């Protein structure tokens, strides 16, 4: 299939009016994307995060540079499209941008405005044209949001910065002149459960934000975080933020940090155990004895088989000593006398 046909098919699968929304409920923040082509605006994708988590994920999202870089470089592409909006080949850069953002973080669903622009020949649904720097503006808003996230999270929600104050008290102190403004908030019915074709929909009433720009997302969520006085900590292993509300004694996050899928919270106890074991009295006397016998084996004064047999038994005795099953004195005596 040619790139031209791929683009036509790709855009053809999208609704004419994709609608992104988010709301908070208890200690969760919920994102959804609904289609204006489906009766009742049934969500076709939903993401649920612990309150505070989506902002952290956005801060560390690996797709950020690629997506925002493409948006900031889009002005020339828009000008070419405006010259010949029916020339599908001219849409290839936007097509590849969307391909790159598919399956990425929910904050990037605002990029779907590109799809709406395509379906409306670079015009808004009301017929007014998009400015040529429209997508650059979205990119700049992502940049502003990220900088704002770095400032506000550290100043208002991080455990060490709060120093006994509430998040709101810290915000008033640090950002006295700032207001948290966001557009298009409405009380509305949203599906109470995931949409399944052929099943009747049930609804609930919530206050929903339909963001126009990425900064709307940040301002809306910051206000919710301030009200709930959420607590963030920095992981003592990876140094990245994690939500700590209700578990203030936790030092490590659940972020996957190695190729085996292990998290900081899983790997650190094992590392600590190895380090403690490394410097234990039993380990020290074992190492001295091991070096002595290894030297004797190397010069032919001890056979390899006897050394292996001794090494196996000595490691077991060392572990028993570390576990408190035998005393250090008994272990040292065994290393010297062999019984």
Short mmCIF file of C-alpha atoms in Angstrom, two decimals:
data_model
loop_
_atom_site.label_atom_id
_atom_site.label_comp_id
_atom_site.label_asym_id
_atom_site.label_seq_id
_atom_site.Cartn_x
_atom_site.Cartn_y
_atom_site.Cartn_z
CA UNK A 1 0.00 0.00 0.00
CA UNK A 2 1.36 3.44 -0.90
CA UNK A 3 1.89 6.10 1.78
CA UNK A 4 -0.91 8.10 0.14
CA UNK A 5 -3.41 5.25 0.57
CA UNK A 6 -2.16 4.56 4.09
CA UNK A 7 -2.88 8.18 5.04
CA UNK A 8 -6.38 8.11 3.56
CA UNK A 9 -7.20 4.86 5.36
CA UNK A 10 -5.63 6.03 8.64
CA UNK A 11 -7.55 9.31 8.81
CA UNK A 12 -10.70 7.63 7.60
CA UNK A 13 -10.84 5.49 10.74
CA UNK A 14 -10.99 8.54 13.01
CA UNK A 15 -14.18 10.31 14.10
CA UNK A 16 -14.93 13.76 12.73
CA UNK A 17 -14.99 15.32 16.18
CA UNK A 18 -12.73 13.48 18.65
CA UNK A 19 -13.33 14.83 22.13
CA UNK A 20 -10.84 14.55 24.98
CA UNK A 21 -12.03 14.92 28.56
CA UNK A 22 -10.79 14.41 32.09
CA UNK A 23 -12.25 14.50 35.55
CA UNK A 24 -11.29 13.50 39.10
CA UNK A 25 -13.17 11.18 41.38
CA UNK A 26 -12.12 10.38 44.95
CA UNK A 27 -8.36 9.75 44.60
CA UNK A 28 -8.29 9.07 40.87
CA UNK A 29 -7.91 11.18 37.75
CA UNK A 30 -9.68 9.78 34.71
CA UNK A 31 -8.96 10.60 31.06
CA UNK A 32 -11.20 9.61 28.17
CA UNK A 33 -11.48 10.17 24.46
CA UNK A 34 -14.95 9.99 22.99
CA UNK A 35 -16.23 10.03 19.44
CA UNK A 36 -18.83 12.48 18.22
CA UNK A 37 -19.78 9.83 15.67
CA UNK A 38 -21.07 7.42 18.30
CA UNK A 39 -24.40 7.88 19.97
CA UNK A 40 -23.95 9.13 23.50
CA UNK A 41 -20.27 9.99 22.99
CA UNK A 42 -19.23 6.57 24.29
CA UNK A 43 -15.56 6.58 25.35
CA UNK A 44 -13.34 4.45 23.18
CA UNK A 45 -10.25 4.81 25.35
CA UNK A 46 -9.94 5.47 29.06
CA UNK A 47 -6.96 5.95 31.38
CA UNK A 48 -7.16 5.95 35.18
CA UNK A 49 -4.33 7.28 37.35
CA UNK A 50 -3.80 7.79 41.05
CA UNK A 51 -4.23 11.48 41.83
CA UNK A 52 -0.89 13.07 40.95
CA UNK A 53 0.46 10.21 38.86
CA UNK A 54 -0.40 11.50 35.38
CA UNK A 55 1.56 14.71 35.97
CA UNK A 56 4.59 12.69 37.06
CA UNK A 57 4.29 10.40 34.02
CA UNK A 58 4.11 13.43 31.73
CA UNK A 59 7.24 14.89 33.33
CA UNK A 60 9.25 11.75 32.57
CA UNK A 61 7.50 10.62 29.36
CA UNK A 62 10.07 9.36 26.79
CA UNK A 63 7.90 10.45 23.83
CA UNK A 64 7.87 14.11 24.89
CA UNK A 65 10.85 15.34 22.85
CA UNK A 66 9.73 13.54 19.69
CA UNK A 67 6.10 14.69 19.79
CA UNK A 68 6.76 18.30 20.81
CA UNK A 69 9.65 18.60 18.37
CA UNK A 70 7.39 17.55 15.50
CA UNK A 71 4.70 20.03 16.55
CA UNK A 72 7.19 22.89 16.75
CA UNK A 73 8.47 22.06 13.25
CA UNK A 74 5.00 21.92 11.69
CA UNK A 75 4.50 25.50 10.43
CA UNK A 76 6.13 24.86 7.05
CA UNK A 77 4.05 21.70 6.57
CA UNK A 78 0.83 23.62 7.27
CA UNK A 79 1.72 26.24 4.68
CA UNK A 80 2.26 23.52 2.07
CA UNK A 81 -1.08 21.92 2.95
CA UNK A 82 -2.92 25.22 2.70
CA UNK A 83 -1.56 25.63 -0.83
CA UNK A 84 -3.14 22.32 -1.89
CA UNK A 85 -5.32 20.80 0.87
CA UNK A 86 -6.50 17.94 -1.36
CA UNK A 87 -2.96 16.76 -2.06
CA UNK A 88 -2.73 13.84 0.37
CA UNK A 89 1.05 13.53 0.01
CA UNK A 90 1.41 16.89 1.73
CA UNK A 91 -0.15 15.39 4.84
CA UNK A 92 2.57 12.76 5.21
CA UNK A 93 4.52 14.62 7.97
CA UNK A 94 1.36 14.89 10.11
CA UNK A 95 0.53 11.27 9.39
CA UNK A 96 3.93 10.18 10.69
CA UNK A 97 3.51 12.42 13.74
CA UNK A 98 0.23 10.74 14.59
CA UNK A 99 1.77 7.33 14.07
CA UNK A 100 4.49 8.29 16.56
CA UNK A 101 1.96 9.44 19.19
CA UNK A 102 -0.39 6.46 18.92
CA UNK A 103 -0.46 4.53 22.15
CA UNK A 104 1.48 7.27 23.91
CA UNK A 105 0.58 9.18 27.03
CA UNK A 106 -2.95 10.62 27.38
CA UNK A 107 -1.74 14.22 27.50
CA UNK A 108 -0.78 13.85 23.83
CA UNK A 109 -4.33 13.13 22.70
CA UNK A 110 -4.66 16.85 22.06
CA UNK A 111 -2.55 16.17 18.97
CA UNK A 112 -5.68 14.57 17.52
CA UNK A 113 -6.68 18.12 16.58
CA UNK A 114 -4.51 17.41 13.56
CA UNK A 115 -6.98 14.72 12.50
CA UNK A 116 -9.89 17.12 12.87
CA UNK A 117 -7.99 19.69 10.83
CA UNK A 118 -7.41 17.16 8.06
CA UNK A 119 -11.04 16.14 7.88
CA UNK A 120 -12.08 19.79 7.70
CA UNK A 121 -9.50 20.82 5.07
CA UNK A 122 -7.47 22.74 7.67
CA UNK A 123 -10.58 24.51 8.99
CA UNK A 124 -12.26 24.29 12.36
CA UNK A 125 -15.72 22.66 12.50
CA UNK A 126 -17.29 26.15 12.33
CA UNK A 127 -15.49 26.81 9.02
CA UNK A 128 -12.88 29.27 10.28
CA UNK A 129 -9.31 28.45 9.20
CA UNK A 130 -6.65 27.25 11.56
CA UNK A 131 -3.66 29.65 11.76
CA UNK A 132 -0.52 28.29 10.16
CA UNK A 133 1.24 28.18 13.53
CA UNK A 134 -1.64 26.42 15.29
CA UNK A 135 0.27 23.19 15.91
CA UNK A 136 3.38 25.14 16.90
CA UNK A 137 1.20 26.82 19.51
CA UNK A 138 0.17 23.41 20.88
CA UNK A 139 3.85 22.45 21.03
CA UNK A 140 4.75 25.62 22.90
CA UNK A 141 1.90 24.96 25.33
CA UNK A 142 3.35 21.50 26.04
CA UNK A 143 6.69 23.17 26.76
CA UNK A 144 5.06 25.66 29.15
CA UNK A 145 3.17 22.87 30.88
CA UNK A 146 6.29 20.81 31.43
CA UNK A 147 8.19 23.77 32.90
CA UNK A 148 5.20 24.54 35.11
CA UNK A 149 5.00 20.93 36.30
CA UNK A 150 8.66 21.02 37.33
CA UNK A 151 8.16 24.26 39.28
CA UNK A 152 4.88 23.45 41.02
CA UNK A 153 5.51 19.81 41.90
CA UNK A 154 8.80 20.65 43.59
CA UNK A 155 7.57 23.76 45.40
CA UNK A 156 4.13 22.61 46.56
CA UNK A 157 3.87 18.85 46.74
CA UNK A 158 7.33 17.42 47.42
CA UNK A 159 7.66 16.20 50.98
CA UNK A 160 10.88 18.08 51.79
CA UNK A 161 9.60 21.35 50.30
CA UNK A 162 6.28 21.28 52.18
CA UNK A 163 8.06 21.25 55.55
CA UNK A 164 4.84 20.84 57.49
CA UNK A 165 2.80 23.30 55.40
CA UNK A 166 -0.15 22.35 53.22
CA UNK A 167 0.14 22.36 49.45
CA UNK A 168 -2.17 25.38 49.23
CA UNK A 169 -0.04 27.32 51.75
CA UNK A 170 3.06 26.57 49.70
CA UNK A 171 1.30 27.60 46.49
CA UNK A 172 0.18 30.93 47.97
CA UNK A 173 3.72 31.57 49.19
CA UNK A 174 5.48 30.66 45.93
CA UNK A 175 2.95 31.63 43.24
CA UNK A 176 1.05 34.55 44.77
CA UNK A 177 0.13 36.21 41.47
CA UNK A 178 -0.68 33.05 39.52
CA UNK A 179 -4.20 31.88 38.77
CA UNK A 180 -5.21 28.42 37.65
CA UNK A 181 -7.44 29.04 34.65
CA UNK A 182 -8.83 26.44 32.27
CA UNK A 183 -11.53 26.41 29.62
CA UNK A 184 -14.66 24.34 29.02
CA UNK A 185 -15.52 22.74 32.35
CA UNK A 186 -19.03 21.41 32.53
CA UNK A 187 -21.15 19.09 34.63
CA UNK A 188 -22.14 16.29 32.33
CA UNK A 189 -23.10 12.68 32.02
CA UNK A 190 -20.30 10.28 31.27
CA UNK A 191 -20.48 6.48 30.97
CA UNK A 192 -20.27 4.73 34.32
CA UNK A 193 -18.56 1.68 32.80
CA UNK A 194 -16.48 0.89 29.69
CA UNK A 195 -18.37 0.94 26.41
CA UNK A 196 -19.23 -2.48 24.94
CA UNK A 197 -21.05 -2.78 21.65
CA UNK A 198 -24.52 -4.22 22.07
CA UNK A 199 -24.78 -3.44 25.79
CA UNK A 200 -26.89 -0.58 27.23
CA UNK A 201 -24.91 2.35 28.58
CA UNK A 202 -25.20 3.58 32.18
CA UNK A 203 -24.13 7.11 33.14
CA UNK A 204 -23.04 9.27 36.07
CA UNK A 205 -22.76 13.07 36.46
CA UNK A 206 -19.30 14.58 36.94
CA UNK A 207 -17.44 17.86 36.37
CA UNK A 208 -15.48 17.32 33.16
CA UNK A 209 -12.72 19.40 31.59
CA UNK A 210 -12.43 19.42 27.79
CA UNK A 211 -8.99 21.00 27.33
CA UNK A 212 -8.18 23.27 24.41
CA UNK A 213 -4.47 23.46 25.20
CA UNK A 214 -2.10 21.29 27.28
CA UNK A 215 -1.85 24.02 29.93
CA UNK A 216 -5.58 23.58 30.62
CA UNK A 217 -4.82 20.02 31.75
CA UNK A 218 -2.11 21.20 34.13
CA UNK A 219 -4.15 24.00 35.69
CA UNK A 220 -7.20 21.78 36.19
CA UNK A 221 -5.19 19.01 37.83
CA UNK A 222 -3.04 21.36 39.93
CA UNK A 223 -6.24 22.70 41.48
CA UNK A 224 -7.40 19.16 42.30
CA UNK A 225 -3.99 18.28 43.77
CA UNK A 226 -3.99 21.42 45.92
CA UNK A 227 -7.45 20.63 47.29
CA UNK A 228 -6.43 17.08 48.16
CA UNK A 229 -3.02 18.15 49.54
CA UNK A 230 -1.27 15.26 47.77
CA UNK A 231 2.23 14.25 48.85
CA UNK A 232 5.12 13.47 46.50
CA UNK A 233 8.50 12.01 47.36
CA UNK A 234 11.69 11.45 45.40
CA UNK A 235 12.70 7.82 45.08
CA UNK A 236 15.99 7.27 46.90
CA UNK A 237 17.14 5.05 44.02
CA UNK A 238 16.12 6.73 40.73
CA UNK A 239 15.53 10.24 42.19
CA UNK A 240 12.21 10.62 40.34
CA UNK A 241 8.92 11.70 41.93
CA UNK A 242 6.28 9.23 43.05
CA UNK A 243 2.93 9.66 44.81
CA UNK A 244 3.34 8.99 48.53
CA UNK A 245 0.01 10.13 50.01
CA UNK A 246 -1.02 7.63 52.69
CA UNK A 247 2.37 5.86 52.68
CA UNK A 248 4.86 8.39 53.98
CA UNK A 249 7.40 5.77 55.11
CA UNK A 250 7.99 4.42 51.60
CA UNK A 251 11.42 5.36 50.21
CA UNK A 252 11.34 3.73 46.78
CA UNK A 253 8.96 3.90 43.81
CA UNK A 254 7.24 1.23 41.70
CA UNK A 255 8.87 2.47 38.48
CA UNK A 256 10.40 -0.30 36.32
CA UNK A 257 14.14 0.33 36.12
CA UNK A 258 15.77 -2.72 34.51
CA UNK A 259 15.34 -5.12 31.61
CA UNK A 260 13.92 -7.81 33.92
CA UNK A 261 10.92 -5.61 34.74
CA UNK A 262 12.03 -5.03 38.33
CA UNK A 263 11.06 -1.83 40.15
CA UNK A 264 13.14 0.31 42.50
CA UNK A 265 11.15 -1.07 45.42
CA UNK A 266 11.98 -4.63 44.37
CA UNK A 267 15.69 -4.29 43.63
CA UNK A 268 16.84 -2.04 46.48
CA UNK A 269 16.22 -4.53 49.35
CA UNK A 270 18.29 -7.13 47.49
CA UNK A 271 21.11 -4.62 46.90
CA UNK A 272 21.01 -3.53 50.53
CA UNK A 273 21.13 -7.14 51.71
CA UNK A 274 24.17 -7.85 49.51
CA UNK A 275 25.92 -4.70 50.74
CA UNK A 276 25.24 -5.49 54.39
CA UNK A 277 26.36 -9.04 53.88
CA UNK A 278 29.51 -7.85 52.12
CA UNK A 279 30.64 -5.88 55.17
CA UNK A 280 29.49 -8.30 57.89
CA UNK A 281 32.08 -9.73 60.34
CA UNK A 282 31.38 -13.26 59.02
CA UNK A 283 32.07 -12.14 55.44
CA UNK A 284 35.34 -10.51 56.47
CA UNK A 285 36.78 -13.59 58.22
CA UNK A 286 35.55 -15.80 55.36
CA UNK A 287 37.33 -13.62 52.80
CA UNK A 288 40.62 -13.78 54.73
CA UNK A 289 40.47 -17.56 54.94
CA UNK A 290 39.39 -17.90 51.30
CA UNK A 291 42.37 -15.85 50.06
CA UNK A 292 44.78 -17.92 52.14
CA UNK A 293 43.53 -21.28 50.85
CA UNK A 294 43.22 -20.02 47.29
CA UNK A 295 46.91 -19.03 47.38
CA UNK A 296 47.85 -22.51 48.66
CA UNK A 297 45.83 -24.10 45.83
CA UNK A 298 47.49 -21.82 43.25
CA UNK A 299 51.00 -22.97 44.20
CA UNK A 300 50.02 -26.63 44.35
CA UNK A 301 49.94 -27.08 48.14
CA UNK A 302 46.18 -27.84 48.09
CA UNK A 303 44.23 -29.81 45.50
CA UNK A 304 41.39 -28.14 43.57
CA UNK A 305 38.91 -30.76 44.73
CA UNK A 306 39.71 -30.17 48.40
CA UNK A 307 39.54 -26.40 47.88
CA UNK A 308 36.10 -26.66 46.22
CA UNK A 309 34.85 -28.90 49.03
CA UNK A 310 36.17 -26.50 51.68
CA UNK A 311 34.76 -23.46 49.84
CA UNK A 312 31.27 -24.97 49.67
CA UNK A 313 31.22 -25.82 53.37
CA UNK A 314 32.80 -22.50 54.37
CA UNK A 315 30.09 -20.52 52.49
CA UNK A 316 27.39 -22.48 54.31
CA UNK A 317 29.06 -21.80 57.67
CA UNK A 318 29.37 -18.09 56.76
CA UNK A 319 25.66 -17.89 55.94
CA UNK A 320 24.77 -19.71 59.17
CA UNK A 321 26.89 -17.21 61.12
CA UNK A 322 25.24 -14.25 59.36
CA UNK A 323 21.82 -15.72 60.17
CA UNK A 324 22.80 -16.16 63.85
CA UNK A 325 22.75 -19.99 63.78
CA UNK A 326 26.38 -20.16 64.94
CA UNK A 327 28.55 -17.60 66.70
CA UNK A 328 31.36 -15.69 65.01
CA UNK A 329 33.83 -17.37 67.41
CA UNK A 330 32.63 -20.84 66.38
CA UNK A 331 32.93 -19.88 62.70
CA UNK A 332 36.48 -18.58 63.20
CA UNK A 333 37.38 -21.74 65.13
CA UNK A 334 36.07 -23.92 62.29
CA UNK A 335 38.10 -21.94 59.73
CA UNK A 336 41.26 -22.58 61.76
CA UNK A 337 40.70 -26.10 63.05
CA UNK A 338 38.23 -27.49 60.47
CA UNK A 339 35.83 -28.86 63.06
#
